[in-house]
Amino acid sequence: MATRSVFGAQWGDEGKGKIIDLWAADTDVIVRYQGGANAGHTVVVDGEKFVLHLLPSGVLQEGKINIIGNGVAIDPTVVLREIDELAERGITIDTKRLRVSANAHVILDTHKQIDNASELWLGAGRIGTTGRGIGPCYADKASRTGLRIGDLIDRERLRSRLAAFLAEKSALLERVHGAEPIALDGVYDRYAAIGERLAPYVGDTGAELRRLAREGKDILFEGAQGAMLDIDHGTYPFVTSSNTGVGGIGPGAGFPPNAIDAAFGVAKAYCTRVGEGPFPSELEGALGEKLRELGNEYGATTGRPRRCGWFDAVAVRYALELNGAAGLVMTNLDVLSGFDEVQVATSYDVEGGASNLTEYPADLTDLARVRPRFESRPGWMADITAVRQYDDLPQAARDYVEWVEREVGVPIVMLSVGPQRDQVIPIATR
Ligand code: IMP
């Protein structure tokens, strides 16, 4: 039995979906434990593209158990829509294939409304959220005023919890944001119907997961977003509202963290970020634009253009250390083909402060004044999307990979050179 975790080692959008889908082939159970429909995990199977926001990326492999754990902020309308969309494409998601935690918090339409209203309220100080209601839902979870999936199924509980919830939210929306109050009945009917459809999938997924582990099943935890968006360890306040890495698994799945055998970070061969906030290695101008176009760097959830920059070894080293990573998967290496030179941020100078920092600064004021020190190596021109053996890569590409590996301090175990399942180069045994 092996229990592995895959997490984003940058600001999200590292290509985790493809790696989870691939590794799901030799796993029995795939588990989401945090985040919500803010995630957009893209998987390409036989040329067909799937973008999953809430269903774990193991649903595209047959015979796997996929769990949405209690730590996920679930928009149940998205879960049902994804089940329906997959059914239209010939993939049946039955109750063996998908389990949903009764204790996961529900993202109601009101949460999305508040998310967007509070971004407007923040104005120039906005986070640049995905507008999927993530922050308001987790805030209600911490305030103990939220609704959980189990509440949707028990009609009496739904009515009373929803009544209390809407009374408070209506006051907030009306008095602070100048919006219309929300009437209980329509919302109750809508979510009662959703609860009825979802009910067969719902259970105590923590207990189910621990039982599966006792039975010796292989388990893969699927992180969403990235370490630099972690609410505690990321670039707060420009973060998402959950613990995105290995630390989120215990509370978010009901699984003992000391039973996780190995964690693997996923990072692009360069770096991207969507939304506001510090991004030390960002490239503005033609080079950034070239990366965006070559990498098709537009958000899978919101379609927003992603900010692009060179690989930031300081940030990735921090993310890998924070999560005790055993290895790193480097994605989108093919996107770097065609650059005369490739660069990596290997340390930071803080304007008016420390110089040559190799540790990621925790303080936002320092972060805002960080100037990365870039080092450069020759690039390569050849198209590498058809390469499947490490030794067949151009020498300059191998030099780049080995350079990054030395900088981040953990072995690079796999390279991805395109969106298809087979466009990978395993290098664990190099
Ligand atoms: P929220 O998670 O929608 O509240 O957004 C908070 C921040 O996290 C924003 O900067 C978003 O762009 C970013 N974010 C949230 N989910 C993802 C993701 O899956 N990929 C990349 N960025 C994300």
GROMACS .gro file of C-alpha atoms and ligand atoms in nm:
model
  453
    1MET     CA    1   0.000   0.000   0.000
    2ALA     CA    2   0.124   0.349  -0.082
    3THR     CA    3  -0.022   0.679   0.023
    4ARG     CA    4   0.102   0.969  -0.184
    5SER     CA    5   0.017   1.334  -0.205
    6VAL     CA    6   0.050   1.570  -0.499
    7PHE     CA    7   0.051   1.942  -0.433
    8GLY     CA    8   0.114   2.261  -0.627
    9ALA     CA    9   0.459   2.407  -0.558
   10GLN     CA   10   0.387   2.750  -0.710
   11TRP     CA   11   0.074   2.969  -0.731
   12GLY     CA   12  -0.159   2.703  -0.872
   13ASP     CA   13  -0.210   2.599  -1.236
   14GLU     CA   14   0.103   2.384  -1.229
   15GLY     CA   15  -0.062   2.102  -1.426
   16LYS     CA   16  -0.149   1.884  -1.127
   17GLY     CA   17  -0.463   1.746  -1.295
   18LYS     CA   18  -0.265   1.569  -1.563
   19ILE     CA   19  -0.022   1.418  -1.311
   20ILE     CA   20  -0.307   1.300  -1.083
   21ASP     CA   21  -0.486   1.145  -1.380
   22LEU     CA   22  -0.166   0.967  -1.478
   23TRP     CA   23  -0.079   0.841  -1.132
   24ALA     CA   24  -0.443   0.747  -1.068
   25ALA     CA   25  -0.383   0.455  -1.306
   26ASP     CA   26  -0.189   0.272  -1.035
   27THR     CA   27  -0.388   0.406  -0.739
   28ASP     CA   28  -0.719   0.286  -0.594
   29VAL     CA   29  -0.847   0.602  -0.429
   30ILE     CA   30  -0.811   0.971  -0.525
   31VAL     CA   31  -0.900   1.233  -0.265
   32ARG     CA   32  -0.962   1.609  -0.283
   33TYR     CA   33  -0.922   1.760   0.064
   34GLN     CA   34  -0.936   2.142   0.022
   35GLY     CA   35  -1.033   2.422  -0.211
   36GLY     CA   36  -1.341   2.415  -0.425
   37ALA     CA   37  -1.456   2.504  -0.774
   38ASN     CA   38  -1.188   2.775  -0.783
   39ALA     CA   39  -0.964   2.494  -0.909
   40GLY     CA   40  -0.961   2.400  -1.276
   41HIS     CA   41  -0.780   2.072  -1.331
   42THR     CA   42  -0.728   2.005  -1.698
   43VAL     CA   43  -0.689   1.649  -1.820
   44VAL     CA   44  -0.654   1.547  -2.185
   45VAL     CA   45  -0.748   1.187  -2.269
   46ASP     CA   46  -0.703   1.068  -2.630
   47GLY     CA   47  -0.712   1.426  -2.752
   48GLU     CA   48  -1.034   1.501  -2.560
   49LYS     CA   49  -1.007   1.781  -2.307
   50PHE     CA   50  -1.175   1.767  -1.966
   51VAL     CA   51  -1.167   2.053  -1.716
   52LEU     CA   52  -1.265   1.940  -1.367
   53HIS     CA   53  -1.338   2.191  -1.094
   54LEU     CA   54  -1.462   1.971  -0.812
   55LEU     CA   55  -1.457   1.607  -0.915
   56PRO     CA   56  -1.117   1.455  -0.834
   57SER     CA   57  -0.896   1.408  -1.140
   58GLY     CA   58  -0.916   1.029  -1.090
   59VAL     CA   59  -1.271   1.015  -1.229
   60LEU     CA   60  -1.137   0.973  -1.581
   61GLN     CA   61  -0.971   0.643  -1.492
   62GLU     CA   62  -1.209   0.348  -1.469
   63GLY     CA   63  -1.263   0.155  -1.146
   64LYS     CA   64  -1.124   0.419  -0.911
   65ILE     CA   65  -1.284   0.552  -0.595
   66ASN     CA   66  -1.289   0.933  -0.590
   67ILE     CA   67  -1.351   1.114  -0.265
   68ILE     CA   68  -1.441   1.478  -0.205
   69GLY     CA   69  -1.335   1.518   0.156
   70ASN     CA   70  -1.480   1.727   0.435
   71GLY     CA   71  -1.224   2.005   0.384
   72VAL     CA   72  -1.347   2.089   0.035
   73ALA     CA   73  -1.582   2.386  -0.005
   74ILE     CA   74  -1.840   2.222  -0.227
   75ASP     CA   75  -2.061   2.404  -0.470
   76PRO     CA   76  -2.309   2.117  -0.516
   77THR     CA   77  -2.441   2.265  -0.840
   78VAL     CA   78  -2.091   2.224  -0.988
   79VAL     CA   79  -2.061   1.863  -0.869
   80LEU     CA   80  -2.395   1.773  -1.029
   81ARG     CA   81  -2.310   1.962  -1.347
   82GLU     CA   82  -1.978   1.780  -1.379
   83ILE     CA   83  -2.149   1.443  -1.323
   84ASP     CA   84  -2.403   1.532  -1.597
   85GLU     CA   85  -2.138   1.659  -1.838
   86LEU     CA   86  -1.933   1.342  -1.799
   87ALA     CA   87  -2.248   1.132  -1.851
   88GLU     CA   88  -2.306   1.316  -2.180
   89ARG     CA   89  -1.954   1.214  -2.281
   90GLY     CA   90  -2.017   0.850  -2.191
   91ILE     CA   91  -1.857   0.844  -1.845
   92THR     CA   92  -2.093   0.729  -1.572
   93ILE     CA   93  -2.015   0.851  -1.224
   94ASP     CA   94  -2.194   0.609  -0.995
   95THR     CA   95  -2.191   0.605  -0.617
   96LYS     CA   96  -1.899   0.360  -0.606
   97ARG     CA   97  -1.687   0.591  -0.817
   98LEU     CA   98  -1.764   0.909  -0.624
   99ARG     CA   99  -1.806   0.968  -0.252
  100VAL     CA  100  -1.883   1.308  -0.103
  101SER     CA  101  -1.832   1.401   0.261
  102ALA     CA  102  -2.146   1.483   0.458
  103ASN     CA  103  -1.932   1.724   0.662
  104ALA     CA  104  -1.797   1.928   0.372
  105HIS     CA  105  -1.920   2.285   0.370
  106VAL     CA  106  -2.163   2.400   0.103
  107ILE     CA  107  -2.099   2.697  -0.121
  108LEU     CA  108  -2.437   2.857  -0.167
  109ASP     CA  109  -2.516   3.113  -0.437
  110THR     CA  110  -2.506   3.374  -0.159
  111HIS     CA  111  -2.136   3.297  -0.099
  112LYS     CA  112  -2.058   3.375  -0.462
  113GLN     CA  113  -2.260   3.695  -0.440
  114ILE     CA  114  -2.070   3.802  -0.126
  115ASP     CA  115  -1.734   3.704  -0.283
  116ASN     CA  116  -1.799   3.936  -0.578
  117ALA     CA  117  -1.948   4.214  -0.364
  118SER     CA  118  -1.653   4.212  -0.127
  119GLU     CA  119  -1.404   4.225  -0.415
  120LEU     CA  120  -1.586   4.537  -0.539
  121TRP     CA  121  -1.581   4.676  -0.187
  122LEU     CA  122  -1.203   4.621  -0.163
  123GLY     CA  123  -1.148   4.810  -0.490
  124ALA     CA  124  -0.776   4.853  -0.556
  125GLY     CA  125  -0.700   4.626  -0.258
  126ARG     CA  126  -0.895   4.334  -0.408
  127ILE     CA  127  -0.754   3.980  -0.397
  128GLY     CA  128  -0.853   3.894  -0.755
  129THR     CA  129  -1.052   3.590  -0.643
  130THR     CA  130  -1.213   3.346  -0.882
  131GLY     CA  131  -1.557   3.463  -0.761
  132ARG     CA  132  -1.652   3.107  -0.668
  133GLY     CA  133  -1.748   3.193  -0.310
  134ILE     CA  134  -1.445   3.024  -0.154
  135GLY     CA  135  -1.346   3.288   0.105
  136PRO     CA  136  -1.701   3.356   0.232
  137CYS     CA  137  -1.772   2.981   0.262
  138TYR     CA  138  -1.457   2.908   0.463
  139ALA     CA  139  -1.526   3.221   0.673
  140ASP     CA  140  -1.868   3.078   0.762
  141LYS     CA  141  -1.709   2.743   0.841
  142ALA     CA  142  -1.476   2.913   1.089
  143SER     CA  143  -1.763   3.125   1.224
  144ARG     CA  144  -1.969   2.806   1.264
  145THR     CA  145  -2.258   2.951   1.068
  146GLY     CA  146  -2.211   2.755   0.745
  147LEU     CA  147  -2.417   2.472   0.602
  148ARG     CA  148  -2.270   2.130   0.542
  149ILE     CA  149  -2.360   1.879   0.272
  150GLY     CA  150  -2.543   1.666   0.532
  151ASP     CA  151  -2.768   1.964   0.607
  152LEU     CA  152  -2.895   1.960   0.248
  153ILE     CA  153  -3.025   1.608   0.293
  154ASP     CA  154  -3.206   1.653   0.623
  155ARG     CA  155  -3.500   1.880   0.531
  156GLU     CA  156  -3.567   2.006   0.883
  157ARG     CA  157  -3.204   2.089   0.944
  158LEU     CA  158  -3.183   2.254   0.603
  159ARG     CA  159  -3.475   2.486   0.673
  160SER     CA  160  -3.357   2.597   1.015
  161ARG     CA  161  -2.985   2.639   0.924
  162LEU     CA  162  -3.074   2.813   0.599
  163ALA     CA  163  -3.315   3.049   0.773
  164ALA     CA  164  -3.046   3.158   1.022
  165PHE     CA  165  -2.785   3.183   0.746
  166LEU     CA  166  -3.000   3.391   0.512
  167ALA     CA  167  -3.117   3.626   0.788
  168GLU     CA  168  -2.756   3.723   0.858
  169LYS     CA  169  -2.644   3.732   0.494
  170SER     CA  170  -2.946   3.932   0.382
  171ALA     CA  171  -2.862   4.195   0.644
  172LEU     CA  172  -2.501   4.207   0.525
  173LEU     CA  173  -2.592   4.224   0.157
  174GLU     CA  174  -2.863   4.483   0.212
  175ARG     CA  175  -2.689   4.713   0.459
  176VAL     CA  176  -2.328   4.691   0.346
  177HIS     CA  177  -2.352   4.611  -0.022
  178GLY     CA  178  -2.690   4.767  -0.104
  179ALA     CA  179  -2.826   4.444  -0.254
  180GLU     CA  180  -3.173   4.294  -0.231
  181PRO     CA  181  -3.255   4.069   0.067
  182ILE     CA  182  -3.290   3.698  -0.008
  183ALA     CA  183  -3.619   3.511   0.052
  184LEU     CA  184  -3.591   3.173   0.221
  185ASP     CA  185  -3.847   2.968   0.027
  186GLY     CA  186  -3.695   2.974  -0.320
  187VAL     CA  187  -3.347   2.901  -0.185
  188TYR     CA  188  -3.481   2.621   0.037
  189ASP     CA  189  -3.658   2.452  -0.256
  190ARG     CA  190  -3.352   2.479  -0.476
  191TYR     CA  191  -3.109   2.330  -0.224
  192ALA     CA  192  -3.353   2.063  -0.102
  193ALA     CA  193  -3.375   1.936  -0.461
  194ILE     CA  194  -2.995   1.948  -0.494
  195GLY     CA  195  -2.960   1.757  -0.164
  196GLU     CA  196  -3.196   1.488  -0.288
  197ARG     CA  197  -2.989   1.432  -0.603
  198LEU     CA  198  -2.659   1.434  -0.420
  199ALA     CA  199  -2.769   1.212  -0.128
  200PRO     CA  200  -2.667   0.873  -0.273
  201TYR     CA  201  -2.306   0.993  -0.304
  202VAL     CA  202  -2.287   1.132   0.049
  203GLY     CA  203  -2.133   0.960   0.349
  204ASP     CA  204  -1.868   0.964   0.619
  205THR     CA  205  -1.576   0.977   0.378
  206GLY     CA  206  -1.313   1.000   0.655
  207ALA     CA  207  -1.425   0.663   0.794
  208GLU     CA  208  -1.446   0.519   0.440
  209LEU     CA  209  -1.096   0.641   0.362
  210ARG     CA  210  -0.944   0.498   0.679
  211ARG     CA  211  -1.117   0.166   0.608
  212LEU     CA  212  -0.975   0.163   0.255
  213ALA     CA  213  -0.629   0.230   0.400
  214ARG     CA  214  -0.673  -0.061   0.645
  215GLU     CA  215  -0.762  -0.281   0.349
  216GLY     CA  216  -0.428  -0.188   0.191
  217LYS     CA  217  -0.558   0.032  -0.090
  218ASP     CA  218  -0.329   0.281  -0.262
  219ILE     CA  219  -0.436   0.639  -0.196
  220LEU     CA  220  -0.351   0.961  -0.379
  221PHE     CA  221  -0.429   1.302  -0.231
  222GLU     CA  222  -0.496   1.571  -0.490
  223GLY     CA  223  -0.400   1.920  -0.379
  224ALA     CA  224  -0.566   2.216  -0.546
  225GLN     CA  225  -0.414   2.563  -0.594
  226GLY     CA  226  -0.052   2.591  -0.478
  227ALA     CA  227   0.174   2.629  -0.177
  228MET     CA  228   0.218   3.001  -0.243
  229LEU     CA  229  -0.162   3.044  -0.220
  230ASP     CA  230  -0.181   2.863   0.117
  231ILE     CA  231  -0.378   3.069   0.368
  232ASP     CA  232  -0.110   3.035   0.636
  233HIS     CA  233   0.211   2.999   0.441
  234GLY     CA  234   0.140   3.180   0.116
  235THR     CA  235   0.150   3.546   0.017
  236TYR     CA  236  -0.128   3.652   0.258
  237PRO     CA  237  -0.369   3.823   0.203
  238PHE     CA  238  -0.330   3.738  -0.166
  239VAL     CA  239  -0.403   3.372  -0.110
  240THR     CA  240  -0.691   3.130  -0.120
  241SER     CA  241  -0.872   3.033   0.200
  242SER     CA  242  -0.742   2.681   0.265
  243ASN     CA  243  -0.424   2.490   0.347
  244THR     CA  244  -0.324   2.379   0.002
  245GLY     CA  245  -0.043   2.138   0.082
  246VAL     CA  246   0.017   1.824   0.282
  247GLY     CA  247  -0.081   2.008   0.602
  248GLY     CA  248  -0.441   2.030   0.477
  249ILE     CA  249  -0.482   1.654   0.440
  250GLY     CA  250  -0.533   1.560   0.807
  251PRO     CA  251  -0.815   1.805   0.877
  252GLY     CA  252  -0.947   1.807   0.520
  253ALA     CA  253  -0.983   1.434   0.468
  254GLY     CA  254  -1.000   1.285   0.817
  255PHE     CA  255  -0.680   1.093   0.756
  256PRO     CA  256  -0.374   1.070   0.984
  257PRO     CA  257  -0.096   1.283   0.833
  258ASN     CA  258   0.172   1.046   0.959
  259ALA     CA  259   0.024   0.776   0.732
  260ILE     CA  260   0.126   0.966   0.417
  261ASP     CA  261   0.428   0.795   0.265
  262ALA     CA  262   0.548   1.060   0.022
  263ALA     CA  263   0.454   1.401  -0.110
  264PHE     CA  264   0.536   1.527  -0.459
  265GLY     CA  265   0.532   1.889  -0.566
  266VAL     CA  266   0.433   1.992  -0.917
  267ALA     CA  267   0.584   2.305  -1.072
  268LYS     CA  268   0.596   2.446  -1.421
  269ALA     CA  269   0.936   2.492  -1.585
  270TYR     CA  270   0.858   2.864  -1.553
  271CYS     CA  271   0.606   3.036  -1.328
  272THR     CA  272   0.255   3.181  -1.348
  273ARG     CA  273   0.009   3.349  -1.119
  274VAL     CA  274  -0.353   3.466  -1.158
  275GLY     CA  275  -0.500   3.737  -0.943
  276GLU     CA  276  -0.328   4.007  -0.744
  277GLY     CA  277  -0.030   3.983  -0.509
  278PRO     CA  278   0.347   3.948  -0.506
  279PHE     CA  279   0.511   3.757  -0.789
  280PRO     CA  280   0.886   3.822  -0.768
  281SER     CA  281   0.999   3.660  -1.095
  282GLU     CA  282   0.719   3.814  -1.307
  283LEU     CA  283   0.812   3.923  -1.659
  284GLU     CA  284   0.632   4.221  -1.797
  285GLY     CA  285   0.660   4.301  -2.167
  286ALA     CA  286   0.746   4.084  -2.465
  287LEU     CA  287   0.906   3.791  -2.282
  288GLY     CA  288   0.610   3.752  -2.046
  289GLU     CA  289   0.376   3.778  -2.343
  290LYS     CA  290   0.572   3.511  -2.531
  291LEU     CA  291   0.544   3.269  -2.235
  292ARG     CA  292   0.169   3.341  -2.209
  293GLU     CA  293   0.110   3.268  -2.575
  294LEU     CA  294   0.337   2.962  -2.598
  295GLY     CA  295   0.200   2.818  -2.274
  296ASN     CA  296  -0.160   2.920  -2.350
  297GLU     CA  297  -0.162   3.075  -2.006
  298TYR     CA  298  -0.527   3.161  -1.955
  299GLY     CA  299  -0.715   3.049  -1.642
  300ALA     CA  300  -0.902   2.716  -1.668
  301THR     CA  301  -1.172   2.847  -1.433
  302THR     CA  302  -1.206   3.216  -1.519
  303GLY     CA  303  -1.027   3.250  -1.855
  304ARG     CA  304  -0.818   3.535  -1.711
  305PRO     CA  305  -0.473   3.583  -1.867
  306ARG     CA  306  -0.212   3.451  -1.626
  307ARG     CA  307   0.085   3.660  -1.520
  308CYS     CA  308   0.403   3.485  -1.638
  309GLY     CA  309   0.765   3.479  -1.527
  310TRP     CA  310   1.081   3.272  -1.504
  311PHE     CA  311   1.111   2.978  -1.266
  312ASP     CA  312   1.148   3.103  -0.909
  313ALA     CA  313   1.378   2.861  -0.726
  314VAL     CA  314   1.345   3.052  -0.398
  315ALA     CA  315   0.967   3.008  -0.391
  316VAL     CA  316   0.968   2.646  -0.509
  317ARG     CA  317   1.242   2.546  -0.265
  318TYR     CA  318   1.028   2.696   0.013
  319ALA     CA  319   0.715   2.512  -0.108
  320LEU     CA  320   0.896   2.179  -0.127
  321GLU     CA  321   1.051   2.217   0.216
  322LEU     CA  322   0.719   2.324   0.370
  323ASN     CA  323   0.556   2.007   0.239
  324GLY     CA  324   0.843   1.766   0.298
  325ALA     CA  325   0.848   1.679  -0.070
  326ALA     CA  326   1.023   1.361  -0.181
  327GLY     CA  327   1.031   1.479  -0.539
  328LEU     CA  328   0.921   1.733  -0.795
  329VAL     CA  329   0.734   1.691  -1.122
  330MET     CA  330   0.828   1.962  -1.372
  331THR     CA  331   0.552   2.042  -1.622
  332ASN     CA  332   0.539   2.249  -1.945
  333LEU     CA  333   0.909   2.204  -2.018
  334ASP     CA  334   0.813   2.208  -2.389
  335VAL     CA  335   0.692   2.569  -2.352
  336LEU     CA  336   1.051   2.682  -2.289
  337SER     CA  337   1.165   2.558  -2.633
  338GLY     CA  338   1.249   2.850  -2.858
  339PHE     CA  339   1.408   3.087  -2.604
  340ASP     CA  340   1.771   3.190  -2.671
  341GLU     CA  341   1.833   3.180  -2.300
  342VAL     CA  342   1.641   3.053  -2.000
  343GLN     CA  343   1.656   3.215  -1.660
  344VAL     CA  344   1.591   3.116  -1.300
  345ALA     CA  345   1.548   3.342  -0.998
  346THR     CA  346   1.801   3.193  -0.758
  347SER     CA  347   1.791   3.452  -0.477
  348TYR     CA  348   1.626   3.781  -0.383
  349ASP     CA  349   1.741   4.124  -0.280
  350VAL     CA  350   1.502   4.326  -0.067
  351GLU     CA  351   1.514   4.693  -0.167
  352GLY     CA  352   1.663   4.880   0.128
  353GLY     CA  353   1.700   4.551   0.317
  354ALA     CA  354   1.867   4.211   0.303
  355SER     CA  355   2.053   4.100  -0.006
  356ASN     CA  356   2.101   3.762  -0.168
  357LEU     CA  357   1.815   3.605   0.030
  358THR     CA  358   1.767   3.237  -0.044
  359GLU     CA  359   1.476   3.193   0.200
  360TYR     CA  360   1.129   3.309   0.099
  361PRO     CA  361   1.042   3.619   0.307
  362ALA     CA  362   0.726   3.576   0.513
  363ASP     CA  363   0.663   3.948   0.548
  364LEU     CA  364   0.440   4.109   0.284
  365THR     CA  365   0.621   4.443   0.301
  366ASP     CA  366   0.952   4.267   0.230
  367LEU     CA  367   0.787   4.067  -0.046
  368ALA     CA  368   0.660   4.380  -0.215
  369ARG     CA  369   1.017   4.514  -0.227
  370VAL     CA  370   1.184   4.194  -0.343
  371ARG     CA  371   1.403   4.209  -0.653
  372PRO     CA  372   1.496   3.866  -0.783
  373ARG     CA  373   1.849   3.784  -0.892
  374PHE     CA  374   1.829   3.590  -1.214
  375GLU     CA  375   2.088   3.353  -1.351
  376SER     CA  376   2.080   3.248  -1.710
  377ARG     CA  377   2.172   2.944  -1.922
  378PRO     CA  378   2.153   2.880  -2.296
  379GLY     CA  379   1.809   2.776  -2.422
  380TRP     CA  380   1.718   2.515  -2.683
  381MET     CA  381   1.526   2.545  -3.007
  382ALA     CA  382   1.411   2.188  -3.078
  383ASP     CA  383   1.047   2.086  -3.030
  384ILE     CA  384   1.058   1.835  -2.742
  385THR     CA  385   0.689   1.738  -2.732
  386ALA     CA  386   0.761   1.395  -2.886
  387VAL     CA  387   1.055   1.313  -2.657
  388ARG     CA  388   0.985   1.025  -2.413
  389GLN     CA  389   1.337   0.939  -2.291
  390TYR     CA  390   1.540   1.174  -2.079
  391ASP     CA  391   1.856   1.114  -2.282
  392ASP     CA  392   1.678   1.223  -2.602
  393LEU     CA  393   1.628   1.576  -2.472
  394PRO     CA  394   1.861   1.846  -2.609
  395GLN     CA  395   2.167   1.888  -2.389
  396ALA     CA  396   2.062   2.243  -2.294
  397ALA     CA  397   1.721   2.118  -2.175
  398ARG     CA  398   1.887   1.850  -1.960
  399ASP     CA  399   2.126   2.110  -1.822
  400TYR     CA  400   1.827   2.327  -1.733
  401VAL     CA  401   1.644   2.043  -1.554
  402GLU     CA  402   1.955   1.944  -1.358
  403TRP     CA  403   2.027   2.305  -1.270
  404VAL     CA  404   1.674   2.353  -1.133
  405GLU     CA  405   1.703   2.025  -0.946
  406ARG     CA  406   2.018   2.143  -0.771
  407GLU     CA  407   1.856   2.477  -0.690
  408VAL     CA  408   1.537   2.332  -0.535
  409GLY     CA  409   1.711   2.053  -0.351
  410VAL     CA  410   1.484   1.755  -0.431
  411PRO     CA  411   1.497   1.509  -0.722
  412ILE     CA  412   1.292   1.588  -1.032
  413VAL     CA  413   1.108   1.259  -1.086
  414MET     CA  414   0.914   1.334  -1.403
  415LEU     CA  415   0.892   1.589  -1.682
  416SER     CA  416   0.578   1.677  -1.873
  417VAL     CA  417   0.622   1.794  -2.233
  418GLY     CA  418   0.261   1.839  -2.345
  419PRO     CA  419  -0.098   1.804  -2.231
  420GLN     CA  420  -0.155   1.441  -2.341
  421ARG     CA  421  -0.132   1.154  -2.092
  422ASP     CA  422   0.167   1.001  -2.269
  423GLN     CA  423   0.364   1.326  -2.304
  424VAL     CA  424   0.582   1.257  -2.002
  425ILE     CA  425   0.942   1.165  -1.937
  426PRO     CA  426   0.992   0.964  -1.619
  427ILE     CA  427   1.335   1.035  -1.482
  428ALA     CA  428   1.320   0.890  -1.131
  429THR     CA  429   1.582   0.633  -1.221
  430ARG     CA  430   1.817   0.867  -1.401
  431IMP     P1  431  -1.021   3.234  -0.439
  431IMP     O1  432  -0.960   3.100  -0.408
  431IMP     O2  433  -1.122   3.227  -0.548
  431IMP     O3  434  -1.069   3.303  -0.317
  431IMP     O4  435  -0.904   3.327  -0.498
  431IMP     C1  436  -0.795   3.369  -0.418
  431IMP     C2  437  -0.668   3.375  -0.500
  431IMP     O5  438  -0.628   3.241  -0.535
  431IMP     C3  439  -0.679   3.450  -0.631
  431IMP     O6  440  -0.556   3.511  -0.660
  431IMP     C4  441  -0.707   3.341  -0.733
  431IMP     O7  442  -0.667   3.378  -0.863
  431IMP     C5  443  -0.619   3.231  -0.677
  431IMP     N1  444  -0.665   3.097  -0.713
  431IMP     C6  445  -0.768   3.028  -0.659
  431IMP     N2  446  -0.779   2.907  -0.716
  431IMP     C7  447  -0.681   2.897  -0.805
  431IMP     C8  448  -0.638   2.794  -0.894
  431IMP     O8  449  -0.693   2.683  -0.898
  431IMP     N3  450  -0.530   2.823  -0.972
  431IMP     C9  451  -0.465   2.940  -0.965
  431IMP     N4  452  -0.500   3.039  -0.883
  431IMP    C10  453  -0.607   3.018  -0.804
   0.00000   0.00000   0.00000
